[in-house]
Tab-separated table of C-alpha atoms in Angstrom:
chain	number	residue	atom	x	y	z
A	6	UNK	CA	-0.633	19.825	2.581
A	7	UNK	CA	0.497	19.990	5.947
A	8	UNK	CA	-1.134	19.766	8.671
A	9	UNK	CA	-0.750	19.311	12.750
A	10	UNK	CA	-1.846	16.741	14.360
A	11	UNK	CA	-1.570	15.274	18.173
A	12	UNK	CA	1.766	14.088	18.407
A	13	UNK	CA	0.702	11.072	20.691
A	14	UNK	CA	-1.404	9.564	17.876
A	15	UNK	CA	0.185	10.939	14.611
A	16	UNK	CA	2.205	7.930	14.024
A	17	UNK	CA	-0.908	5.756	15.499
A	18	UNK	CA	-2.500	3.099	13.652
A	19	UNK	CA	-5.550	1.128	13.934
A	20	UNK	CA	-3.898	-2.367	14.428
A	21	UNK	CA	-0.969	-2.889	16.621
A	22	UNK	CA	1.978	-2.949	13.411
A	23	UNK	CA	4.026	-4.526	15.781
A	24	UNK	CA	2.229	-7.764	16.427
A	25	UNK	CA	2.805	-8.483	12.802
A	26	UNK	CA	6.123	-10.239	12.439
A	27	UNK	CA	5.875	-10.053	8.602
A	28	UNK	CA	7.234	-13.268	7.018
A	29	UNK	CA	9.786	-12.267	4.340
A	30	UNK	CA	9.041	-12.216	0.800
A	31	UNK	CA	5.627	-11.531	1.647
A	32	UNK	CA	3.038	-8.726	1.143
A	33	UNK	CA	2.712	-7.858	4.356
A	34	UNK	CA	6.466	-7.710	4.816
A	35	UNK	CA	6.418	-4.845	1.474
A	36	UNK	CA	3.578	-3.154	2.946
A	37	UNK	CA	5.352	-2.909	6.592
A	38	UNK	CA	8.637	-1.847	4.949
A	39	UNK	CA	6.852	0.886	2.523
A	40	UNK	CA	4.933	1.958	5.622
A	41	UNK	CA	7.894	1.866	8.271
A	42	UNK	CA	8.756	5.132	10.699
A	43	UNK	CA	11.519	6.684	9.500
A	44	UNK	CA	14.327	9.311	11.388
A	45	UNK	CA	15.205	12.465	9.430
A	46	UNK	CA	18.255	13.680	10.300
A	47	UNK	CA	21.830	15.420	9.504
A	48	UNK	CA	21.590	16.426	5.883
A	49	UNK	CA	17.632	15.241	5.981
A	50	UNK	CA	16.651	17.223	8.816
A	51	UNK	CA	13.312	18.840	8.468
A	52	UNK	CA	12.810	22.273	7.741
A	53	UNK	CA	10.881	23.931	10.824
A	54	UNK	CA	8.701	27.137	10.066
A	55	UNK	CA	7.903	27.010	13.617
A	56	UNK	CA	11.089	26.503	15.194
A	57	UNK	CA	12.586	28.990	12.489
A	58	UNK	CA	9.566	31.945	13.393
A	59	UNK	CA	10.671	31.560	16.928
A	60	UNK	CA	14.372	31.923	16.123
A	61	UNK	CA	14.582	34.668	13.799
A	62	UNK	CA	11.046	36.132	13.848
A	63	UNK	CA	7.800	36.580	11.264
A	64	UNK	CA	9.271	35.529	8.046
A	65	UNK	CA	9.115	39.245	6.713
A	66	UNK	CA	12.006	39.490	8.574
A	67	UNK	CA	14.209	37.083	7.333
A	68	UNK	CA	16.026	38.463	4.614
A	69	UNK	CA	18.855	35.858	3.990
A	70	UNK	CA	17.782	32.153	2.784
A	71	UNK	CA	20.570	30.878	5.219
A	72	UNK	CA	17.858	32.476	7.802
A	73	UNK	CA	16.487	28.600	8.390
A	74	UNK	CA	16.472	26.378	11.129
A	75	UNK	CA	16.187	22.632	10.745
A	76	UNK	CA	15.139	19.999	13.099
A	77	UNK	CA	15.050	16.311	13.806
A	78	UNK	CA	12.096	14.566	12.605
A	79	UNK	CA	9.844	11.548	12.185
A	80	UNK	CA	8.230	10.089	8.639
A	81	UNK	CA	6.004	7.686	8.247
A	82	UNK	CA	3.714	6.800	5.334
A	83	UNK	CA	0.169	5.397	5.837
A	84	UNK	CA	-3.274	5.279	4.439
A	85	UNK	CA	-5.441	8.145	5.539
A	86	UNK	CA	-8.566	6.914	3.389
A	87	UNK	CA	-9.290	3.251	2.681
A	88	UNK	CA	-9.863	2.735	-1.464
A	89	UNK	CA	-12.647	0.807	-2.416
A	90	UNK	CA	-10.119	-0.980	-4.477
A	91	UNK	CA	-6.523	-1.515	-3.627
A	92	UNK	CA	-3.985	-1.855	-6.366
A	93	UNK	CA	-0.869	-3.314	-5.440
A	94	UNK	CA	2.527	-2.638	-7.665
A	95	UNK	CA	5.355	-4.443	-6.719
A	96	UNK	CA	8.847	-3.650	-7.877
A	97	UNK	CA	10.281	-6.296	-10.172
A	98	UNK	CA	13.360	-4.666	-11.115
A	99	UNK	CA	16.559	-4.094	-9.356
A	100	UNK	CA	19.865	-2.076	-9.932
A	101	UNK	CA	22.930	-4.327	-10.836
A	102	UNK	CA	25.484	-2.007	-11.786
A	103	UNK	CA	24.560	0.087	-15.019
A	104	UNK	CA	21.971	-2.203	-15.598
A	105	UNK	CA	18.352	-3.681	-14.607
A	106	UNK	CA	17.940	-6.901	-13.681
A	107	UNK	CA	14.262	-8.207	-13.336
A	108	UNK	CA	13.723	-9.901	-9.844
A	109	UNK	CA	12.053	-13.137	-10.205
A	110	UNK	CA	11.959	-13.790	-6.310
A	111	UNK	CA	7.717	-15.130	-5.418
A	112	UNK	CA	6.348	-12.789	-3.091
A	113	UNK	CA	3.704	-14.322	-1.162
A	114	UNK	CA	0.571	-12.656	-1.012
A	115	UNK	CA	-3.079	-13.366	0.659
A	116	UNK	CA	-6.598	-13.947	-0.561
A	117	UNK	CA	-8.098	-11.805	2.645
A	118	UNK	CA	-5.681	-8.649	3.606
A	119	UNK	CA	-6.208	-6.451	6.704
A	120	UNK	CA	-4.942	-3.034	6.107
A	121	UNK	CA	-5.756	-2.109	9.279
A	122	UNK	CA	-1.853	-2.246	10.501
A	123	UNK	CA	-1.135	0.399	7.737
A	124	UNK	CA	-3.856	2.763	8.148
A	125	UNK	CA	-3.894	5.835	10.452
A	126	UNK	CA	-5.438	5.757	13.312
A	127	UNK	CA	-7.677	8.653	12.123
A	128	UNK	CA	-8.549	7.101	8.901
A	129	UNK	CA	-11.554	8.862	7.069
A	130	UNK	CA	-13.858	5.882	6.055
A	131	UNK	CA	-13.494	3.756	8.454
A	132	UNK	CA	-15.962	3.031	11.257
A	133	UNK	CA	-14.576	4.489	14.939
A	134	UNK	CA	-13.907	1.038	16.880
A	135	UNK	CA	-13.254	-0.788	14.004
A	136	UNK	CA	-9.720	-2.497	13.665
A	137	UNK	CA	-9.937	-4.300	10.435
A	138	UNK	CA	-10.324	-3.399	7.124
A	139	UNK	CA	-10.263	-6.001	4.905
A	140	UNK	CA	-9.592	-6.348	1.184
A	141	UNK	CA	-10.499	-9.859	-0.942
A	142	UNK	CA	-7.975	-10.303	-4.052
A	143	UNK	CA	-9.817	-10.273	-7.428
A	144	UNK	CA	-7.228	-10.132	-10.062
A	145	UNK	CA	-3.643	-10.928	-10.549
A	146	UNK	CA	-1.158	-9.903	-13.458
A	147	UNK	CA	1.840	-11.082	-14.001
A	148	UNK	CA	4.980	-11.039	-16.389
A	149	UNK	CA	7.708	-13.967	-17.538
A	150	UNK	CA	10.310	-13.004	-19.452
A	151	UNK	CA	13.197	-10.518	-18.765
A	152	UNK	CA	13.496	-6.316	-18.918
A	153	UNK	CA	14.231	-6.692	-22.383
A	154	UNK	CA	11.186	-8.953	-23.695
A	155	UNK	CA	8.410	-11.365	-22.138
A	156	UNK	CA	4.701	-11.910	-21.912
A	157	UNK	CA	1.801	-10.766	-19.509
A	158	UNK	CA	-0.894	-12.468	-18.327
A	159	UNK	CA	-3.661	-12.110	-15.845
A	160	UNK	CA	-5.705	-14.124	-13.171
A	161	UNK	CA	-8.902	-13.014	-12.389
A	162	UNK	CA	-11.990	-13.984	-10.306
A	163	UNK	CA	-15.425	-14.667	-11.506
A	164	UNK	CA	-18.059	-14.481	-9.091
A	165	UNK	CA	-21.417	-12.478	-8.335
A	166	UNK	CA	-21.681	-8.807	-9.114
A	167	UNK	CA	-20.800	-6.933	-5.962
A	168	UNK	CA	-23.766	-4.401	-5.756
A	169	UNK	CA	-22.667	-2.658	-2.826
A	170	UNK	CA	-18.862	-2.246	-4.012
A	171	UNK	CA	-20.790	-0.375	-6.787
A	172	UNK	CA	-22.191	2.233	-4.124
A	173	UNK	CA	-19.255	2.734	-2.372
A	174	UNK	CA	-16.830	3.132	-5.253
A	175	UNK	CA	-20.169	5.785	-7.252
A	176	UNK	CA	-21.112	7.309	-4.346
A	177	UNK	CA	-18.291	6.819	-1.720
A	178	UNK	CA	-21.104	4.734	0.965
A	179	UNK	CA	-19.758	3.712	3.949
A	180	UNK	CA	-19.717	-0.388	4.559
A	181	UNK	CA	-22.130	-1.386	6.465
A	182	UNK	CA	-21.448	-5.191	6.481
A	183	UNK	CA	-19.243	-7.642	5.136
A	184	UNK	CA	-19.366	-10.166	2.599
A	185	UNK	CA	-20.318	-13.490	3.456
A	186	UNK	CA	-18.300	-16.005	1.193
A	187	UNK	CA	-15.259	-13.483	0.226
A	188	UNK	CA	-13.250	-16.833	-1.125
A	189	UNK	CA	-16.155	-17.840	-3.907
A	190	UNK	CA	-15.806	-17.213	-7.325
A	191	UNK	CA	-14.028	-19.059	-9.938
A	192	UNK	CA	-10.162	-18.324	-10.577
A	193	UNK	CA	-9.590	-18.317	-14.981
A	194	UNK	CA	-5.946	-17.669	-16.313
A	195	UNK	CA	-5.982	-15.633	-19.344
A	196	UNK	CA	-2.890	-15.376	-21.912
A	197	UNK	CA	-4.092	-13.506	-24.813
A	198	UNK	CA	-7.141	-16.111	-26.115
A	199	UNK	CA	-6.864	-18.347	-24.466
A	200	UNK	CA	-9.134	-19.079	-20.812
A	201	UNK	CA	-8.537	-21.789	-18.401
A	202	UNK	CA	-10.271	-21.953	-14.880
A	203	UNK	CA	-7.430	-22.645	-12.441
A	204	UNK	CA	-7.368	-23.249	-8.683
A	205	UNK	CA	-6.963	-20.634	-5.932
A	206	UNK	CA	-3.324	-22.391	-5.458
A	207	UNK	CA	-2.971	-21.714	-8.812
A	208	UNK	CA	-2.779	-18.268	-8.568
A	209	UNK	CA	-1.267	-17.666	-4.997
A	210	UNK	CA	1.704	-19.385	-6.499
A	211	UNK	CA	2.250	-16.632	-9.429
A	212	UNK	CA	4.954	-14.030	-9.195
A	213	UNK	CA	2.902	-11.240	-9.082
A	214	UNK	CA	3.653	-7.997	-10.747
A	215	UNK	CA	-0.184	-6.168	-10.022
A	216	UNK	CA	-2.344	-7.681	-7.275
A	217	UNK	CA	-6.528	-6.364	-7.336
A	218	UNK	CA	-8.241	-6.097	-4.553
A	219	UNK	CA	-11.740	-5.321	-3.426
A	220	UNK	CA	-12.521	-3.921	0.144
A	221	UNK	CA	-15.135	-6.571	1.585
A	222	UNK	CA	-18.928	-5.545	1.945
């Protein structure tokens, strides 16, 4: 779908991206890459029905498909509605000639993330004023082994039942507050059968492959 929107604030967001200075290897550093402005130009111009209409005419009239006029253009990826939960997928694989090769580099990665810096300006479910939106990490997977073979296994947090995550994720609710203790709950490792509760260190050391989180209440 597209769609036209103020030029001054299509490429707005509702945190200042800039102020970030994303350490490498980190989430935030992913999510400001993934989410980066990007230039479209030469052989990625844009094709422009506007520009094209007021060069040739109503498109009735343009009977060859070399009829086309392309522009310069700006592309940037961001969150236009805020999910209740946020699944994170990070790449673990990288091209090394004709072959994978798993990447085994930690990427750091918070209990609390603001997604503010990544959402539009405009976003649907969020409150006007507000400049955070804030997610609380509830589950991690991860995988050791190689491309060929290896093992999963999964953090995950045991706390409370969140109540009002129900509503919003049934009935798409609004937020009207924030949790009050988003770091308690009880971290467990799982491999197959076997449970052990672990630290919070614990798991913020893993080399996540899925990261689960829950926006805040």
């Amino acid at each position: 779908e597209v769609s036209t929107e103020d030029p001054e604030t299509a490429f707005c967001t509702l945190a200042n991206r800039e102020d970030l200075n994303p350490e490498e290897s980190s989430i935030y550093h992913c999510l400001y890459q993934f989410t980066r402005n990007e230039k479209l130009t030469e052989s990625n111009k844009l094709l422009c029905d506007v520009c094209t209409q007021r060069h040739y005419g109503p498109k009735n009239n343009i009977k060859s498909e070399n009829k086309y006029v392309y522009t310069n253009a700006k592309k940037q990826m961001l969150i236009s509605l805020a999910p209740p939960v946020l699944t994170l997928h990070l790449k673990r694989f990288q091209q090394a000639g004709f072959n994978l090769r798993k990447v085994n580099r930690h990427v750091k990665f918070p209990e609390v993330i603001d997604l503010a810096p990544f959402c539009t300006a405009k976003c649907k479910n969020v409150a006007e004023g507000d400049t955070k939106v804030l997610y609380s990490l509830y589950g991690v997977v991860e995988h050791s082994g190689t491309m060929r073979s290896g093992h999963y296994t999964a953090y995950a947090k045991m706390r409370s039942i969140n109540n009002h995550l129900s509503d919003l994720v049934l009935r798409g609710q609004f937020p009207q507050a924030l949790e009050s203790e988003p770091g308690k709950g009880q971290w467990f490792h799982i491999s197959d059968t076997y449970v052990q509760a672990v630290p919070a260190s614990k798991v913020l050391s893993a080399q996540a492959y899925l990261l689960f989180y829950e926006r805040l209440l």
